[in-house]
């Protein structure tokens, strides 16, 4: 069994590496066709992501991106897809802002309560989609995606009208006072204690996946759900628990962005960087495996941060990095399709 599992992991790693290499080659060909030197372009991406102060920017961007990668990877490990990350992220950010602003308690208490409330609300909202599949047979793929729209709509309305700060011309809440914000972890950088929270989440997810009974059952479900059901696992309850955990991580990411970076909830500010969809692609690249998903999220964060430096230095649009992400995922899907044939 161990030998077979090792062989499967080795084959999966090989597929990912070949997909990344193929994506880089195709990206180089696109760059050449546009009249630019691919070596210089990739050099700027590398230095723009890892050299000097750019490294701290990459780490700061990687925190929410890796978090949203785990949001997709947790259910994907069991063969489920959560496409509602946007709605869960927005709900978490809004709840965190409201609790941090209006809870009558000291700043540190409001900070902790805001984070916990964001995780609870977003987790429950994600679990609602799982309950819909279990109770009414609505496919999880559809329900998670569609439930994002009410969450985004209600959050937008609240930020634009009842909770809006009238002193600004933006659809945003009042500013969270400093006592209820996430403290800076590394002075002089945008890295906050959100990084520590993310590391704790990663450790918990990896431990549950490798050592926990629930993680073992979830992995088996990803291989053969009928076998898991035959073995006595309640698939409905497992779906609810898995989606709650996934949504809770999305709520945590929303809270970290609001309390550690923006200090208020602004309509559409959490969605414009497209953390959810970059995280979904990273989770697909790792096929739901937690450590691989974290590495893929870091890789995509470095690509995106380096893309800004590349655009400034070479006049190549940073959209090239998004093309690279998409091509890598497509090549991985093609390779798996060819192997199945």
mmCIF file of C-alpha atoms in Angstrom:
data_model
loop_
_atom_site.group_PDB
_atom_site.id
_atom_site.type_symbol
_atom_site.label_atom_id
_atom_site.label_comp_id
_atom_site.label_asym_id
_atom_site.label_seq_id
_atom_site.Cartn_x
_atom_site.Cartn_y
_atom_site.Cartn_z
ATOM 1 C CA UNK A 1 0.000 0.000 0.000
ATOM 2 C CA UNK A 2 2.837 2.375 0.940
ATOM 3 C CA UNK A 3 4.693 1.622 -2.286
ATOM 4 C CA UNK A 4 1.577 2.228 -4.364
ATOM 5 C CA UNK A 5 0.856 5.523 -2.560
ATOM 6 C CA UNK A 6 4.448 6.649 -3.066
ATOM 7 C CA UNK A 7 4.239 5.797 -6.768
ATOM 8 C CA UNK A 8 0.999 7.783 -7.106
ATOM 9 C CA UNK A 9 2.508 10.813 -5.365
ATOM 10 C CA UNK A 10 5.576 10.571 -7.580
ATOM 11 C CA UNK A 11 3.453 10.450 -10.721
ATOM 12 C CA UNK A 12 1.403 13.440 -9.548
ATOM 13 C CA UNK A 13 4.547 15.456 -8.764
ATOM 14 C CA UNK A 14 5.972 14.595 -12.167
ATOM 15 C CA UNK A 15 2.782 15.774 -13.886
ATOM 16 C CA UNK A 16 2.843 19.090 -12.028
ATOM 17 C CA UNK A 17 6.511 19.725 -12.811
ATOM 18 C CA UNK A 18 5.988 18.944 -16.488
ATOM 19 C CA UNK A 19 2.970 21.261 -16.578
ATOM 20 C CA UNK A 20 4.969 24.111 -15.017
ATOM 21 C CA UNK A 21 7.866 23.546 -17.415
ATOM 22 C CA UNK A 22 5.518 23.446 -20.390
ATOM 23 C CA UNK A 23 3.795 26.623 -19.230
ATOM 24 C CA UNK A 24 7.123 28.435 -18.950
ATOM 25 C CA UNK A 25 8.115 27.288 -22.447
ATOM 26 C CA UNK A 26 4.811 28.477 -23.943
ATOM 27 C CA UNK A 27 5.167 31.761 -22.056
ATOM 28 C CA UNK A 28 8.650 32.185 -23.517
ATOM 29 C CA UNK A 29 7.307 31.589 -27.031
ATOM 30 C CA UNK A 30 4.568 34.187 -26.481
ATOM 31 C CA UNK A 31 7.169 36.665 -25.239
ATOM 32 C CA UNK A 32 9.377 36.031 -28.267
ATOM 33 C CA UNK A 33 6.431 36.505 -30.601
ATOM 34 C CA UNK A 34 5.781 39.880 -28.954
ATOM 35 C CA UNK A 35 9.381 40.947 -29.618
ATOM 36 C CA UNK A 36 10.789 40.636 -26.087
ATOM 37 C CA UNK A 37 13.615 38.612 -24.576
ATOM 38 C CA UNK A 38 12.088 35.807 -22.473
ATOM 39 C CA UNK A 39 15.236 35.473 -20.346
ATOM 40 C CA UNK A 40 15.027 39.143 -19.380
ATOM 41 C CA UNK A 41 11.282 38.894 -18.777
ATOM 42 C CA UNK A 42 11.585 35.852 -16.510
ATOM 43 C CA UNK A 43 14.562 37.456 -14.768
ATOM 44 C CA UNK A 44 12.442 40.498 -13.921
ATOM 45 C CA UNK A 45 9.636 38.278 -12.617
ATOM 46 C CA UNK A 46 12.103 36.413 -10.399
ATOM 47 C CA UNK A 47 13.814 39.518 -9.026
ATOM 48 C CA UNK A 48 10.507 41.347 -8.708
ATOM 49 C CA UNK A 49 9.178 38.562 -6.511
ATOM 50 C CA UNK A 50 12.159 37.593 -4.383
ATOM 51 C CA UNK A 51 14.811 40.329 -4.272
ATOM 52 C CA UNK A 52 14.966 42.936 -1.509
ATOM 53 C CA UNK A 53 11.707 44.485 -0.318
ATOM 54 C CA UNK A 54 9.854 42.658 -3.102
ATOM 55 C CA UNK A 55 10.056 39.494 -1.000
ATOM 56 C CA UNK A 56 7.943 41.039 1.757
ATOM 57 C CA UNK A 57 5.368 42.082 -0.854
ATOM 58 C CA UNK A 58 5.272 38.515 -2.130
ATOM 59 C CA UNK A 59 4.765 37.162 1.385
ATOM 60 C CA UNK A 60 2.009 39.697 2.071
ATOM 61 C CA UNK A 61 0.238 38.726 -1.158
ATOM 62 C CA UNK A 62 0.775 35.029 -0.496
ATOM 63 C CA UNK A 63 -1.087 35.112 2.836
ATOM 64 C CA UNK A 64 -4.590 35.663 1.375
ATOM 65 C CA UNK A 65 -3.809 33.725 -1.807
ATOM 66 C CA UNK A 66 -2.567 30.641 0.047
ATOM 67 C CA UNK A 67 -5.536 30.962 2.394
ATOM 68 C CA UNK A 68 -7.962 30.896 -0.527
ATOM 69 C CA UNK A 69 -5.983 28.009 -2.011
ATOM 70 C CA UNK A 70 -6.768 26.008 1.123
ATOM 71 C CA UNK A 71 -10.420 27.035 0.803
ATOM 72 C CA UNK A 72 -10.519 25.199 -2.527
ATOM 73 C CA UNK A 73 -8.114 22.410 -1.571
ATOM 74 C CA UNK A 74 -9.940 21.189 1.563
ATOM 75 C CA UNK A 75 -13.092 20.006 -0.265
ATOM 76 C CA UNK A 76 -11.154 19.122 -3.417
ATOM 77 C CA UNK A 77 -9.268 16.523 -1.392
ATOM 78 C CA UNK A 78 -12.569 14.664 -1.094
ATOM 79 C CA UNK A 79 -13.647 15.182 -4.701
ATOM 80 C CA UNK A 80 -15.862 18.194 -3.900
ATOM 81 C CA UNK A 81 -15.626 21.664 -5.423
ATOM 82 C CA UNK A 82 -16.297 24.893 -3.532
ATOM 83 C CA UNK A 83 -16.843 27.708 -6.039
ATOM 84 C CA UNK A 84 -18.324 30.050 -3.444
ATOM 85 C CA UNK A 85 -15.076 31.430 -2.102
ATOM 86 C CA UNK A 86 -15.918 34.976 -3.188
ATOM 87 C CA UNK A 87 -19.133 35.094 -1.191
ATOM 88 C CA UNK A 88 -17.579 33.468 1.865
ATOM 89 C CA UNK A 89 -14.588 35.826 1.698
ATOM 90 C CA UNK A 90 -16.816 38.910 1.472
ATOM 91 C CA UNK A 91 -19.065 37.749 4.319
ATOM 92 C CA UNK A 92 -16.051 37.156 6.524
ATOM 93 C CA UNK A 93 -14.651 40.598 5.796
ATOM 94 C CA UNK A 94 -17.977 42.334 6.433
ATOM 95 C CA UNK A 95 -18.679 40.463 9.681
ATOM 96 C CA UNK A 96 -15.151 41.170 10.922
ATOM 97 C CA UNK A 97 -15.569 44.888 10.216
ATOM 98 C CA UNK A 98 -18.977 45.092 11.920
ATOM 99 C CA UNK A 99 -17.818 43.248 15.046
ATOM 100 C CA UNK A 100 -14.585 45.244 15.273
ATOM 101 C CA UNK A 101 -16.496 48.505 14.886
ATOM 102 C CA UNK A 102 -19.558 48.006 17.051
ATOM 103 C CA UNK A 103 -18.926 45.322 19.690
ATOM 104 C CA UNK A 104 -18.841 47.087 23.089
ATOM 105 C CA UNK A 105 -15.582 45.596 24.340
ATOM 106 C CA UNK A 106 -11.853 46.418 24.542
ATOM 107 C CA UNK A 107 -9.927 46.476 21.273
ATOM 108 C CA UNK A 108 -8.132 43.152 21.759
ATOM 109 C CA UNK A 109 -11.402 41.411 22.602
ATOM 110 C CA UNK A 110 -13.052 42.913 19.534
ATOM 111 C CA UNK A 111 -10.175 41.702 17.361
ATOM 112 C CA UNK A 112 -10.476 38.102 18.547
ATOM 113 C CA UNK A 113 -14.272 38.181 18.434
ATOM 114 C CA UNK A 114 -14.233 39.642 14.914
ATOM 115 C CA UNK A 115 -11.989 36.860 13.615
ATOM 116 C CA UNK A 116 -14.004 34.096 15.276
ATOM 117 C CA UNK A 117 -17.318 35.581 14.119
ATOM 118 C CA UNK A 118 -16.050 35.890 10.542
ATOM 119 C CA UNK A 119 -14.991 32.239 10.529
ATOM 120 C CA UNK A 120 -18.271 31.069 12.055
ATOM 121 C CA UNK A 121 -20.520 33.022 9.673
ATOM 122 C CA UNK A 122 -18.583 32.125 6.527
ATOM 123 C CA UNK A 123 -18.319 28.492 7.595
ATOM 124 C CA UNK A 124 -22.060 28.302 8.226
ATOM 125 C CA UNK A 125 -22.788 29.943 4.880
ATOM 126 C CA UNK A 126 -20.618 27.399 3.059
ATOM 127 C CA UNK A 127 -22.246 24.570 5.006
ATOM 128 C CA UNK A 128 -25.623 25.843 3.771
ATOM 129 C CA UNK A 129 -24.651 24.725 0.260
ATOM 130 C CA UNK A 130 -23.699 21.301 1.616
ATOM 131 C CA UNK A 131 -27.041 21.052 3.416
ATOM 132 C CA UNK A 132 -28.806 21.932 0.155
ATOM 133 C CA UNK A 133 -27.101 19.031 -1.590
ATOM 134 C CA UNK A 134 -27.816 16.644 1.265
ATOM 135 C CA UNK A 135 -31.453 17.683 1.774
ATOM 136 C CA UNK A 136 -32.622 18.717 -1.700
ATOM 137 C CA UNK A 137 -30.079 17.200 -4.066
ATOM 138 C CA UNK A 138 -28.760 20.552 -5.363
ATOM 139 C CA UNK A 139 -25.257 19.861 -6.785
ATOM 140 C CA UNK A 140 -22.533 21.393 -4.659
ATOM 141 C CA UNK A 141 -20.816 22.838 -7.716
ATOM 142 C CA UNK A 142 -23.906 24.917 -8.526
ATOM 143 C CA UNK A 143 -25.067 25.852 -5.026
ATOM 144 C CA UNK A 144 -21.686 27.138 -3.824
ATOM 145 C CA UNK A 145 -21.326 29.323 -6.903
ATOM 146 C CA UNK A 146 -24.863 30.720 -6.806
ATOM 147 C CA UNK A 147 -24.775 31.426 -3.077
ATOM 148 C CA UNK A 148 -21.922 33.847 -3.710
ATOM 149 C CA UNK A 149 -24.258 36.308 -5.408
ATOM 150 C CA UNK A 150 -26.609 36.943 -2.442
ATOM 151 C CA UNK A 151 -23.599 37.312 -0.137
ATOM 152 C CA UNK A 152 -21.953 39.809 -2.457
ATOM 153 C CA UNK A 153 -25.207 41.685 -3.050
ATOM 154 C CA UNK A 154 -26.115 42.034 0.632
ATOM 155 C CA UNK A 155 -22.564 43.036 1.548
ATOM 156 C CA UNK A 156 -22.534 45.655 -1.202
ATOM 157 C CA UNK A 157 -25.864 47.088 -0.041
ATOM 158 C CA UNK A 158 -24.757 47.304 3.595
ATOM 159 C CA UNK A 159 -21.459 48.965 2.672
ATOM 160 C CA UNK A 160 -23.195 51.479 0.407
ATOM 161 C CA UNK A 161 -26.109 52.441 2.666
ATOM 162 C CA UNK A 162 -26.679 51.411 6.323
ATOM 163 C CA UNK A 163 -22.998 50.948 7.289
ATOM 164 C CA UNK A 164 -21.436 53.531 4.967
ATOM 165 C CA UNK A 165 -19.040 56.125 6.337
ATOM 166 C CA UNK A 166 -20.532 59.428 5.080
ATOM 167 C CA UNK A 167 -17.215 61.238 5.463
ATOM 168 C CA UNK A 168 -15.802 59.387 2.447
ATOM 169 C CA UNK A 169 -16.985 59.242 -1.114
ATOM 170 C CA UNK A 170 -16.518 55.485 -1.263
ATOM 171 C CA UNK A 171 -18.946 52.624 -0.526
ATOM 172 C CA UNK A 172 -17.173 51.576 2.669
ATOM 173 C CA UNK A 173 -17.683 51.273 6.409
ATOM 174 C CA UNK A 174 -16.099 53.393 9.102
ATOM 175 C CA UNK A 175 -12.428 52.817 9.807
ATOM 176 C CA UNK A 176 -11.551 50.222 12.440
ATOM 177 C CA UNK A 177 -9.620 51.782 15.292
ATOM 178 C CA UNK A 178 -6.027 50.716 15.810
ATOM 179 C CA UNK A 179 -6.698 48.702 18.985
ATOM 180 C CA UNK A 180 -8.916 46.277 17.043
ATOM 181 C CA UNK A 181 -6.540 45.751 14.118
ATOM 182 C CA UNK A 182 -4.161 42.890 13.432
ATOM 183 C CA UNK A 183 -0.715 44.035 14.640
ATOM 184 C CA UNK A 184 2.204 44.241 12.224
ATOM 185 C CA UNK A 185 4.477 41.227 12.571
ATOM 186 C CA UNK A 186 7.563 42.656 10.837
ATOM 187 C CA UNK A 187 7.940 46.438 11.353
ATOM 188 C CA UNK A 188 8.240 48.434 8.172
ATOM 189 C CA UNK A 189 6.540 45.758 6.059
ATOM 190 C CA UNK A 190 2.916 44.892 5.220
ATOM 191 C CA UNK A 191 3.310 41.511 6.949
ATOM 192 C CA UNK A 192 0.896 41.222 9.878
ATOM 193 C CA UNK A 193 0.056 38.534 12.420
ATOM 194 C CA UNK A 194 -2.211 37.156 9.747
ATOM 195 C CA UNK A 195 0.845 35.215 8.585
ATOM 196 C CA UNK A 196 0.997 33.442 11.955
ATOM 197 C CA UNK A 197 -2.723 32.650 11.795
ATOM 198 C CA UNK A 198 -2.276 31.231 8.300
ATOM 199 C CA UNK A 199 0.639 29.047 9.433
ATOM 200 C CA UNK A 200 -1.529 27.678 12.239
ATOM 201 C CA UNK A 201 -4.293 26.887 9.740
ATOM 202 C CA UNK A 202 -1.828 25.171 7.407
ATOM 203 C CA UNK A 203 -0.472 23.074 10.284
ATOM 204 C CA UNK A 204 -4.011 22.093 11.327
ATOM 205 C CA UNK A 205 -5.038 21.151 7.780
ATOM 206 C CA UNK A 206 -1.877 19.114 7.148
ATOM 207 C CA UNK A 207 -2.169 17.336 10.496
ATOM 208 C CA UNK A 208 -5.836 16.495 9.888
ATOM 209 C CA UNK A 209 -5.024 15.268 6.383
ATOM 210 C CA UNK A 210 -2.058 13.111 7.381
ATOM 211 C CA UNK A 211 -2.936 11.994 10.910
ATOM 212 C CA UNK A 212 -6.632 12.584 11.524
ATOM 213 C CA UNK A 213 -9.420 10.085 10.980
ATOM 214 C CA UNK A 214 -11.498 12.721 9.188
ATOM 215 C CA UNK A 215 -8.640 13.492 6.813
ATOM 216 C CA UNK A 216 -8.156 9.805 6.047
ATOM 217 C CA UNK A 217 -11.849 9.379 5.299
ATOM 218 C CA UNK A 218 -11.830 12.513 3.132
ATOM 219 C CA UNK A 219 -8.900 11.221 1.091
ATOM 220 C CA UNK A 220 -10.665 7.895 0.596
ATOM 221 C CA UNK A 221 -13.792 9.717 -0.514
ATOM 222 C CA UNK A 222 -11.740 11.483 -3.171
ATOM 223 C CA UNK A 223 -10.685 8.082 -4.491
ATOM 224 C CA UNK A 224 -13.978 6.192 -4.141
ATOM 225 C CA UNK A 225 -17.010 7.747 -2.398
ATOM 226 C CA UNK A 226 -19.069 4.548 -2.704
ATOM 227 C CA UNK A 227 -16.434 2.588 -0.843
ATOM 228 C CA UNK A 228 -16.374 5.195 1.943
ATOM 229 C CA UNK A 229 -20.160 5.112 2.242
ATOM 230 C CA UNK A 230 -20.080 1.312 2.334
ATOM 231 C CA UNK A 231 -17.520 1.569 5.144
ATOM 232 C CA UNK A 232 -20.008 3.468 7.299
ATOM 233 C CA UNK A 233 -19.096 7.116 6.699
ATOM 234 C CA UNK A 234 -22.085 9.474 6.543
ATOM 235 C CA UNK A 235 -21.314 11.335 3.320
ATOM 236 C CA UNK A 236 -23.859 14.073 4.014
ATOM 237 C CA UNK A 237 -22.416 14.988 7.394
ATOM 238 C CA UNK A 238 -18.909 14.732 5.991
ATOM 239 C CA UNK A 239 -19.853 17.193 3.240
ATOM 240 C CA UNK A 240 -21.273 19.662 5.766
ATOM 241 C CA UNK A 241 -18.170 19.445 7.977
ATOM 242 C CA UNK A 242 -15.826 19.817 5.029
ATOM 243 C CA UNK A 243 -17.641 22.808 3.577
ATOM 244 C CA UNK A 244 -17.833 24.459 7.008
ATOM 245 C CA UNK A 245 -14.057 24.121 7.397
ATOM 246 C CA UNK A 246 -13.507 25.468 3.880
ATOM 247 C CA UNK A 247 -15.812 28.440 4.445
ATOM 248 C CA UNK A 248 -14.279 29.176 7.851
ATOM 249 C CA UNK A 249 -10.852 29.561 6.250
ATOM 250 C CA UNK A 250 -12.374 31.943 3.673
ATOM 251 C CA UNK A 251 -13.899 33.972 6.513
ATOM 252 C CA UNK A 252 -10.519 34.094 8.233
ATOM 253 C CA UNK A 253 -8.900 35.419 5.059
ATOM 254 C CA UNK A 254 -11.580 38.109 4.752
ATOM 255 C CA UNK A 255 -11.048 39.109 8.390
ATOM 256 C CA UNK A 256 -7.270 39.265 7.932
ATOM 257 C CA UNK A 257 -7.594 41.519 4.895
ATOM 258 C CA UNK A 258 -10.038 43.895 6.592
ATOM 259 C CA UNK A 259 -8.359 44.005 10.020
ATOM 260 C CA UNK A 260 -4.748 43.801 8.878
ATOM 261 C CA UNK A 261 -4.599 45.670 5.587
ATOM 262 C CA UNK A 262 -7.622 47.777 4.605
ATOM 263 C CA UNK A 263 -8.927 48.563 8.147
ATOM 264 C CA UNK A 264 -12.495 48.878 6.823
ATOM 265 C CA UNK A 265 -14.823 46.946 4.566
ATOM 266 C CA UNK A 266 -14.949 48.475 1.083
ATOM 267 C CA UNK A 267 -17.326 47.177 -1.539
ATOM 268 C CA UNK A 268 -15.504 44.980 -4.089
ATOM 269 C CA UNK A 269 -12.062 45.611 -2.545
ATOM 270 C CA UNK A 270 -11.703 42.001 -1.416
ATOM 271 C CA UNK A 271 -12.697 40.622 -4.812
ATOM 272 C CA UNK A 272 -10.646 42.743 -7.199
ATOM 273 C CA UNK A 273 -7.349 40.860 -6.601
ATOM 274 C CA UNK A 274 -9.146 37.607 -7.610
ATOM 275 C CA UNK A 275 -7.682 35.614 -4.718
ATOM 276 C CA UNK A 276 -10.488 33.056 -4.974
ATOM 277 C CA UNK A 277 -9.849 32.062 -8.567
ATOM 278 C CA UNK A 278 -6.056 32.138 -8.261
ATOM 279 C CA UNK A 279 -6.438 29.938 -5.188
ATOM 280 C CA UNK A 280 -8.722 27.565 -7.064
ATOM 281 C CA UNK A 281 -6.145 27.208 -9.841
ATOM 282 C CA UNK A 282 -3.391 26.594 -7.299
ATOM 283 C CA UNK A 283 -5.507 23.931 -5.573
ATOM 284 C CA UNK A 284 -6.179 22.263 -8.926
ATOM 285 C CA UNK A 285 -2.455 22.333 -9.688
ATOM 286 C CA UNK A 286 -1.799 20.456 -6.431
ATOM 287 C CA UNK A 287 -4.906 18.270 -6.879
ATOM 288 C CA UNK A 288 -6.066 19.159 -3.380
ATOM 289 C CA UNK A 289 -2.988 17.892 -1.527
ATOM 290 C CA UNK A 290 -2.446 20.437 1.300
ATOM 291 C CA UNK A 291 1.333 20.886 1.199
ATOM 292 C CA UNK A 292 1.321 20.941 -2.586
ATOM 293 C CA UNK A 293 -1.523 23.462 -2.519
ATOM 294 C CA UNK A 294 0.463 25.761 -0.233
ATOM 295 C CA UNK A 295 3.498 25.514 -2.531
ATOM 296 C CA UNK A 296 1.327 26.209 -5.590
ATOM 297 C CA UNK A 297 -0.220 29.217 -3.852
ATOM 298 C CA UNK A 298 3.237 30.588 -3.050
ATOM 299 C CA UNK A 299 4.280 30.024 -6.661
ATOM 300 C CA UNK A 300 1.280 31.918 -8.015
ATOM 301 C CA UNK A 301 1.786 34.739 -5.476
ATOM 302 C CA UNK A 302 5.388 35.101 -6.622
ATOM 303 C CA UNK A 303 4.262 35.106 -10.260
ATOM 304 C CA UNK A 304 1.734 37.855 -9.630
ATOM 305 C CA UNK A 305 4.045 40.047 -7.550
ATOM 306 C CA UNK A 306 6.869 39.595 -10.051
ATOM 307 C CA UNK A 307 4.453 40.527 -12.823
ATOM 308 C CA UNK A 308 4.240 44.111 -11.560
ATOM 309 C CA UNK A 309 8.040 44.478 -11.652
ATOM 310 C CA UNK A 310 8.177 42.847 -15.077
ATOM 311 C CA UNK A 311 5.612 45.289 -16.454
ATOM 312 C CA UNK A 312 7.576 48.286 -15.142
ATOM 313 C CA UNK A 313 10.953 47.076 -16.413
ATOM 314 C CA UNK A 314 10.141 45.442 -19.762
ATOM 315 C CA UNK A 315 6.774 46.917 -20.840
ATOM 316 C CA UNK A 316 5.390 43.385 -21.060
ATOM 317 C CA UNK A 317 1.852 43.428 -19.569
ATOM 318 C CA UNK A 318 1.593 41.628 -16.239
ATOM 319 C CA UNK A 319 -1.343 39.709 -17.695
ATOM 320 C CA UNK A 320 1.388 37.363 -18.978
ATOM 321 C CA UNK A 321 1.608 35.899 -15.463
ATOM 322 C CA UNK A 322 -2.126 35.161 -15.514
ATOM 323 C CA UNK A 323 -1.683 33.501 -18.908
ATOM 324 C CA UNK A 324 1.094 31.360 -17.424
ATOM 325 C CA UNK A 325 -1.197 30.258 -14.593
ATOM 326 C CA UNK A 326 -3.968 29.286 -16.994
ATOM 327 C CA UNK A 327 -1.627 27.473 -19.396
ATOM 328 C CA UNK A 328 -0.073 25.456 -16.564
ATOM 329 C CA UNK A 329 -3.495 24.279 -15.373
ATOM 330 C CA UNK A 330 -4.554 23.424 -18.943
ATOM 331 C CA UNK A 331 -1.389 21.415 -19.545
ATOM 332 C CA UNK A 332 -1.910 19.543 -16.294
ATOM 333 C CA UNK A 333 -5.492 18.706 -17.282
ATOM 334 C CA UNK A 334 -4.349 17.571 -20.738
ATOM 335 C CA UNK A 335 -1.642 15.370 -19.243
ATOM 336 C CA UNK A 336 -4.132 13.671 -16.922
ATOM 337 C CA UNK A 337 -6.515 13.160 -19.826
ATOM 338 C CA UNK A 338 -3.811 11.577 -21.943
ATOM 339 C CA UNK A 339 -2.745 9.319 -19.065
ATOM 340 C CA UNK A 340 -6.332 8.120 -18.606
ATOM 341 C CA UNK A 341 -6.556 7.271 -22.296
#
